[in-house]
PDB file of C-alpha atoms in Angstrom:
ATOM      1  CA  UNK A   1     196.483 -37.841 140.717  1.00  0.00           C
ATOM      2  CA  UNK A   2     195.086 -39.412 137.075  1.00  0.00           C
ATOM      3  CA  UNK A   3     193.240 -41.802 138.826  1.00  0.00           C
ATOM      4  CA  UNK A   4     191.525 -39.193 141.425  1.00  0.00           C
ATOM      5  CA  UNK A   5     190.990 -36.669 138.496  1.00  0.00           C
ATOM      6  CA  UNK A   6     189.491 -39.743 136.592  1.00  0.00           C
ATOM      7  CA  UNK A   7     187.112 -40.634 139.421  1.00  0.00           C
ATOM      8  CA  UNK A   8     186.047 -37.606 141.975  1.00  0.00           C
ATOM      9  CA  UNK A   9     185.728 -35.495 138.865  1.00  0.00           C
ATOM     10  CA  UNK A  10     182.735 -36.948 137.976  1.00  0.00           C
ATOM     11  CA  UNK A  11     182.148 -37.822 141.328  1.00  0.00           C
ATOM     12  CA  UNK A  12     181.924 -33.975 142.115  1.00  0.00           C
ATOM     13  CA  UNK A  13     179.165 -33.780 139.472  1.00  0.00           C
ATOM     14  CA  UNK A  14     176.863 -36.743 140.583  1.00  0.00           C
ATOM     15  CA  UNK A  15     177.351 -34.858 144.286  1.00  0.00           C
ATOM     16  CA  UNK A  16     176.258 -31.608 142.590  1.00  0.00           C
ATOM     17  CA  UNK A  17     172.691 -33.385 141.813  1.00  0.00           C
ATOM     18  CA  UNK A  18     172.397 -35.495 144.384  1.00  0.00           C
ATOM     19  CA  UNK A  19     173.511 -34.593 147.284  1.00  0.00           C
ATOM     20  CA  UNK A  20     171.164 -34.815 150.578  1.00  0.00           C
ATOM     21  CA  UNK A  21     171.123 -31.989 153.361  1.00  0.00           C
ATOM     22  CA  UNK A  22     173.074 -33.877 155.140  1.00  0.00           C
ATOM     23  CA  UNK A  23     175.708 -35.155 152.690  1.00  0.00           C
ATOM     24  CA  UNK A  24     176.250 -31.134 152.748  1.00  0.00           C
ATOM     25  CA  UNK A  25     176.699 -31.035 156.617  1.00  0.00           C
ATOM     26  CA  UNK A  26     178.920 -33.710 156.402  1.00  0.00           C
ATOM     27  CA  UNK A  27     181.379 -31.941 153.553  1.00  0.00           C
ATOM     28  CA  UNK A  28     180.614 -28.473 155.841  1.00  0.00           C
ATOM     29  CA  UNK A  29     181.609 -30.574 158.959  1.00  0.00           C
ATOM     30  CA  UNK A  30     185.040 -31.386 157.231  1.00  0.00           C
ATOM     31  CA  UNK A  31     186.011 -27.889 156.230  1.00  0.00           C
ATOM     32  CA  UNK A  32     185.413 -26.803 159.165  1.00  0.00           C
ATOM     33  CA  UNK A  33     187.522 -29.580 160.958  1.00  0.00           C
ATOM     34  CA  UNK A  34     190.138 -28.561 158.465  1.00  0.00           C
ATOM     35  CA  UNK A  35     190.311 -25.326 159.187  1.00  0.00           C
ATOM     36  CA  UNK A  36     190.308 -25.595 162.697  1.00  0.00           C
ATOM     37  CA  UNK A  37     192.980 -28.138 162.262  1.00  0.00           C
ATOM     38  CA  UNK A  38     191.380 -30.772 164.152  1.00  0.00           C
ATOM     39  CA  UNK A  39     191.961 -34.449 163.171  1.00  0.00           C
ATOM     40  CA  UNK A  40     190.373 -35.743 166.543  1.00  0.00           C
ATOM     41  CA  UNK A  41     187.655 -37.744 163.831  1.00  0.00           C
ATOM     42  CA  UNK A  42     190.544 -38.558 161.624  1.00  0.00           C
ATOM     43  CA  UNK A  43     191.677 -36.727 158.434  1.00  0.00           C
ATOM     44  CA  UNK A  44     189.394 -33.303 157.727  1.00  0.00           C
ATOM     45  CA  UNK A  45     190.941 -33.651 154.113  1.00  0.00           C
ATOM     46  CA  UNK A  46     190.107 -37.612 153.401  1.00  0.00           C
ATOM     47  CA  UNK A  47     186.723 -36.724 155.312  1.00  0.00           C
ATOM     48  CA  UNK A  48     186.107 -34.124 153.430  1.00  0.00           C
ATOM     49  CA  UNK A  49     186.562 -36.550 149.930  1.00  0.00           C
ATOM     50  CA  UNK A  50     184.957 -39.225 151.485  1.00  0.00           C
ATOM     51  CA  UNK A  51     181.979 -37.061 152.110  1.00  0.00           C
ATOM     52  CA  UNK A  52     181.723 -35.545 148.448  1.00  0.00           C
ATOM     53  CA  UNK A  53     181.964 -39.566 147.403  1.00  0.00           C
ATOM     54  CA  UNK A  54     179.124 -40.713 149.551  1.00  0.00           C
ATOM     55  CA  UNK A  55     176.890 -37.959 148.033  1.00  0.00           C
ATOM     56  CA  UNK A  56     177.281 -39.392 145.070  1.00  0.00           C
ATOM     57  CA  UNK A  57     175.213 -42.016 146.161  1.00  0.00           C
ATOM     58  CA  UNK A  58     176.382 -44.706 144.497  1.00  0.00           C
ATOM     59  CA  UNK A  59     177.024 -48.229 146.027  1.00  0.00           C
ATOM     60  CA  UNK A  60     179.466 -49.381 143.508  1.00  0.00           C
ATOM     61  CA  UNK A  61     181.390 -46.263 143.123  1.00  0.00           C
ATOM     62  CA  UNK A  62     181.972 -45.811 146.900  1.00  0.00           C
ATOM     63  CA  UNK A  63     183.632 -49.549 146.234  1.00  0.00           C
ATOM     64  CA  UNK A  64     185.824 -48.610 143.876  1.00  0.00           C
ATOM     65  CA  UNK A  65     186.674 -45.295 145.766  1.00  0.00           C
ATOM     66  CA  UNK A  66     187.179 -46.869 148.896  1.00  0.00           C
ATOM     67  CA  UNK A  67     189.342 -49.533 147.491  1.00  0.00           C
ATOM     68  CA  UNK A  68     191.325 -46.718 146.627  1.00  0.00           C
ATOM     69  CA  UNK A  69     191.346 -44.681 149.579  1.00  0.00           C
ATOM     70  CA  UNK A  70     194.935 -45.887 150.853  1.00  0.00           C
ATOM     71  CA  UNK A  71     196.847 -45.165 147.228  1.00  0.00           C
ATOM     72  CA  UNK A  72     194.700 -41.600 147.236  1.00  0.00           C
ATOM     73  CA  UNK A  73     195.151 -40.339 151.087  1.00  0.00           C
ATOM     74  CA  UNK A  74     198.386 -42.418 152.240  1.00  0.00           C
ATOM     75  CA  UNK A  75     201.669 -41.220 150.479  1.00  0.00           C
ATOM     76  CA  UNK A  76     204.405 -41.950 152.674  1.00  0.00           C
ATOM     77  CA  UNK A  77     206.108 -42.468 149.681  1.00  0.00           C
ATOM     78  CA  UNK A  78     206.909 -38.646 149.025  1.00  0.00           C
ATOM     79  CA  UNK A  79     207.191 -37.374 152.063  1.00  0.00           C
ATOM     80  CA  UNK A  80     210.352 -38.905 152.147  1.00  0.00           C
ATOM     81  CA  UNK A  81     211.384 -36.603 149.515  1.00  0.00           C
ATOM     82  CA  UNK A  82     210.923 -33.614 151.638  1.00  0.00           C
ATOM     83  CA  UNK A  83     213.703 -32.843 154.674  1.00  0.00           C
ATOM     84  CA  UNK A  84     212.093 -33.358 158.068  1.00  0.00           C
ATOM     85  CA  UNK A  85     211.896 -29.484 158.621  1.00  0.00           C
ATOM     86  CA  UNK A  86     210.129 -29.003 155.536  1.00  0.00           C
ATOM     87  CA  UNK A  87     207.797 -31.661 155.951  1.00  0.00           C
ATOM     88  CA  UNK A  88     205.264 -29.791 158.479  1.00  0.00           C
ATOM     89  CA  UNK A  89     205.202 -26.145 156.498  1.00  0.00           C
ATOM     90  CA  UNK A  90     204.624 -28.185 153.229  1.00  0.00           C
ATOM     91  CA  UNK A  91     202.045 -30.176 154.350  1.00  0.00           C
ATOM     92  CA  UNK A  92     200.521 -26.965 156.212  1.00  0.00           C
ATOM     93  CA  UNK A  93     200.573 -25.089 152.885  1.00  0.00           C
ATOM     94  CA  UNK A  94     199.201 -27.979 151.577  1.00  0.00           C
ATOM     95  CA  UNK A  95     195.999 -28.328 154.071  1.00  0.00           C
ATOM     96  CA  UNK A  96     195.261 -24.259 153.492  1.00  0.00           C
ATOM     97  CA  UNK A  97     195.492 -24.968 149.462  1.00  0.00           C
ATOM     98  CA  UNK A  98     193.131 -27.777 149.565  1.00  0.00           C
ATOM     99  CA  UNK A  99     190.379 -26.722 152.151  1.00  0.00           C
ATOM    100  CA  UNK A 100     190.217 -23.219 149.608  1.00  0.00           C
ATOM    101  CA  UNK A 101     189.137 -25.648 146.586  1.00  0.00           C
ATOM    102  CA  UNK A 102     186.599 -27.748 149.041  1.00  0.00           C
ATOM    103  CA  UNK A 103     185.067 -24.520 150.186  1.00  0.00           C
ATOM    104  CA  UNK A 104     184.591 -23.855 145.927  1.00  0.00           C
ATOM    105  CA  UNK A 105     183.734 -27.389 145.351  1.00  0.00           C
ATOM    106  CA  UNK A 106     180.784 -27.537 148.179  1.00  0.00           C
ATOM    107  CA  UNK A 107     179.327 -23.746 146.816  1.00  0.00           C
ATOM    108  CA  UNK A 108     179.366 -25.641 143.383  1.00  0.00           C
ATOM    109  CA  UNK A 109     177.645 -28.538 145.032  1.00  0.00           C
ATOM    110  CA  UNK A 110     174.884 -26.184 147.375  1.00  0.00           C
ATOM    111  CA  UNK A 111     173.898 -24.749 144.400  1.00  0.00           C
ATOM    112  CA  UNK A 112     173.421 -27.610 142.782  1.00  0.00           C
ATOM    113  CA  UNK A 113     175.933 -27.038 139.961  1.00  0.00           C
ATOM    114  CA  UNK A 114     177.649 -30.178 138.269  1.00  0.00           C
ATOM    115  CA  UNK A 115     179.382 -28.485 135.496  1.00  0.00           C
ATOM    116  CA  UNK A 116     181.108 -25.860 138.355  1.00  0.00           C
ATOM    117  CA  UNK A 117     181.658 -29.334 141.258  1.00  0.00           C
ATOM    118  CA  UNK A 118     183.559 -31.057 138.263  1.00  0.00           C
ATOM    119  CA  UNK A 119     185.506 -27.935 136.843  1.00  0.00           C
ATOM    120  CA  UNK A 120     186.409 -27.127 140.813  1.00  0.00           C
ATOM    121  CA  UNK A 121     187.514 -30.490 141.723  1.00  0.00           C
ATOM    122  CA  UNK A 122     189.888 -31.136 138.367  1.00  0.00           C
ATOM    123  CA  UNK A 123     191.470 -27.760 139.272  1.00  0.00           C
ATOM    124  CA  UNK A 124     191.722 -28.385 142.709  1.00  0.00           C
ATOM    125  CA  UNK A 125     193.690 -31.980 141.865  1.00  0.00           C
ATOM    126  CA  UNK A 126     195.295 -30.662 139.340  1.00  0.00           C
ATOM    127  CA  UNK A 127     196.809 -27.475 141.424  1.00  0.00           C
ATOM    128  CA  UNK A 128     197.548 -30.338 144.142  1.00  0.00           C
ATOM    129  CA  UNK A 129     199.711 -32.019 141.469  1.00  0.00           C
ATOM    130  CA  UNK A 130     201.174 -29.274 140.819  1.00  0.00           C
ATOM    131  CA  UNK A 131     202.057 -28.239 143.402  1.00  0.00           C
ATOM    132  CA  UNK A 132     203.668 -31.448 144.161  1.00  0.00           C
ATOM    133  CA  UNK A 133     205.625 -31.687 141.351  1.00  0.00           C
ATOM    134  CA  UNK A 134     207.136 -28.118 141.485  1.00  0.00           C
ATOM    135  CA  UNK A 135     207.999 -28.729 145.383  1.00  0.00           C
ATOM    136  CA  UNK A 136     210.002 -31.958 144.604  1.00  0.00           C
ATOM    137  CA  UNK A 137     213.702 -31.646 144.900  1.00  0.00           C
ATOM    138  CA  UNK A 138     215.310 -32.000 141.773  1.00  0.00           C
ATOM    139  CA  UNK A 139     211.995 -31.534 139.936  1.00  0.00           C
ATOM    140  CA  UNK A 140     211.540 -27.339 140.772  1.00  0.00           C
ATOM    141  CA  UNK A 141     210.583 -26.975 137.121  1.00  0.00           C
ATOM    142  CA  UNK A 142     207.628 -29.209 136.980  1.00  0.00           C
ATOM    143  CA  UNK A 143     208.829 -31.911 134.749  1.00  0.00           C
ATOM    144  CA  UNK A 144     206.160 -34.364 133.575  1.00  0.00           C
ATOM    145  CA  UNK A 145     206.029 -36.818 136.437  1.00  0.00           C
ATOM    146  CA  UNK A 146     203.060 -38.443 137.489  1.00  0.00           C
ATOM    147  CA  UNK A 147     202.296 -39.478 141.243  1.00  0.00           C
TER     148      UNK A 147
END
């Protein structure tokens, strides 16, 4: 979660000012998917990301994203830390937290708002963190641990 809040922060602002018409569709396209809870084009939340990155416009940032894509999107790792029961209403509660911050992160990037895209996406990873954190077991209290 450093690394993500170090890169799609700013990644959120760039999007903000230069985002295309359909860079927007695209982000619009992937709340909608998650919301309807389709993943028949793959993950609505990585799409939605992936989106927000490639309205950045910017060749060698999309690199460096995308080289991070599987540390940022795939973590089997702590999953495992969740009973198979809870696995599906965590992740659910999960999908409904982060589609509310894309919905505030593509306003802030319609209206063409960098400051607001930035401030939206470092709450929205940070709340994700947290979120994490205070679901672990043996970790209810939020200790400083960083995923």
């Amino acid at each position: 979660f450093e690394l993500r809040k170090l890169i799609e922060v700013r990644v959120a602002g760039w999007a903000a000012l230069r985002a295309k018409p359909e860079d927007i569709e695209s982000m619009k396209r992937a709340i909608e998917a998650e919301r309807m809870r389709d993943t028949v084009a793959g993950n609505p939340n990585r799409m939605f990301h992936d989106a927000l990155v490639s309205a950045a416009h910017n060749p060698a940032l999309m690199q460096v994203y995308e080289s991070g894509r599987n540390i940022f999107f795939r973590l089997p790792f702590y999953w495992k830390l969740f009973d198979d029961a809870e696995v599906k209403n965590v992740r659910a509660a999960r999908h409904e937290l982060a589609r509310r911050w894309h919905e505030q992160i593509l306003k802030a990037v319609e209206e063409r708002d960098a400051a607001e895209a930035e401030g939206a996406m470092f709450q929205h990873l940070d709340t994700m963190e947290k979120d994490l954190l205070n679901r672990l077991p043996g970790n209810r209290g939020g200790d400083n641990v960083n995923i």
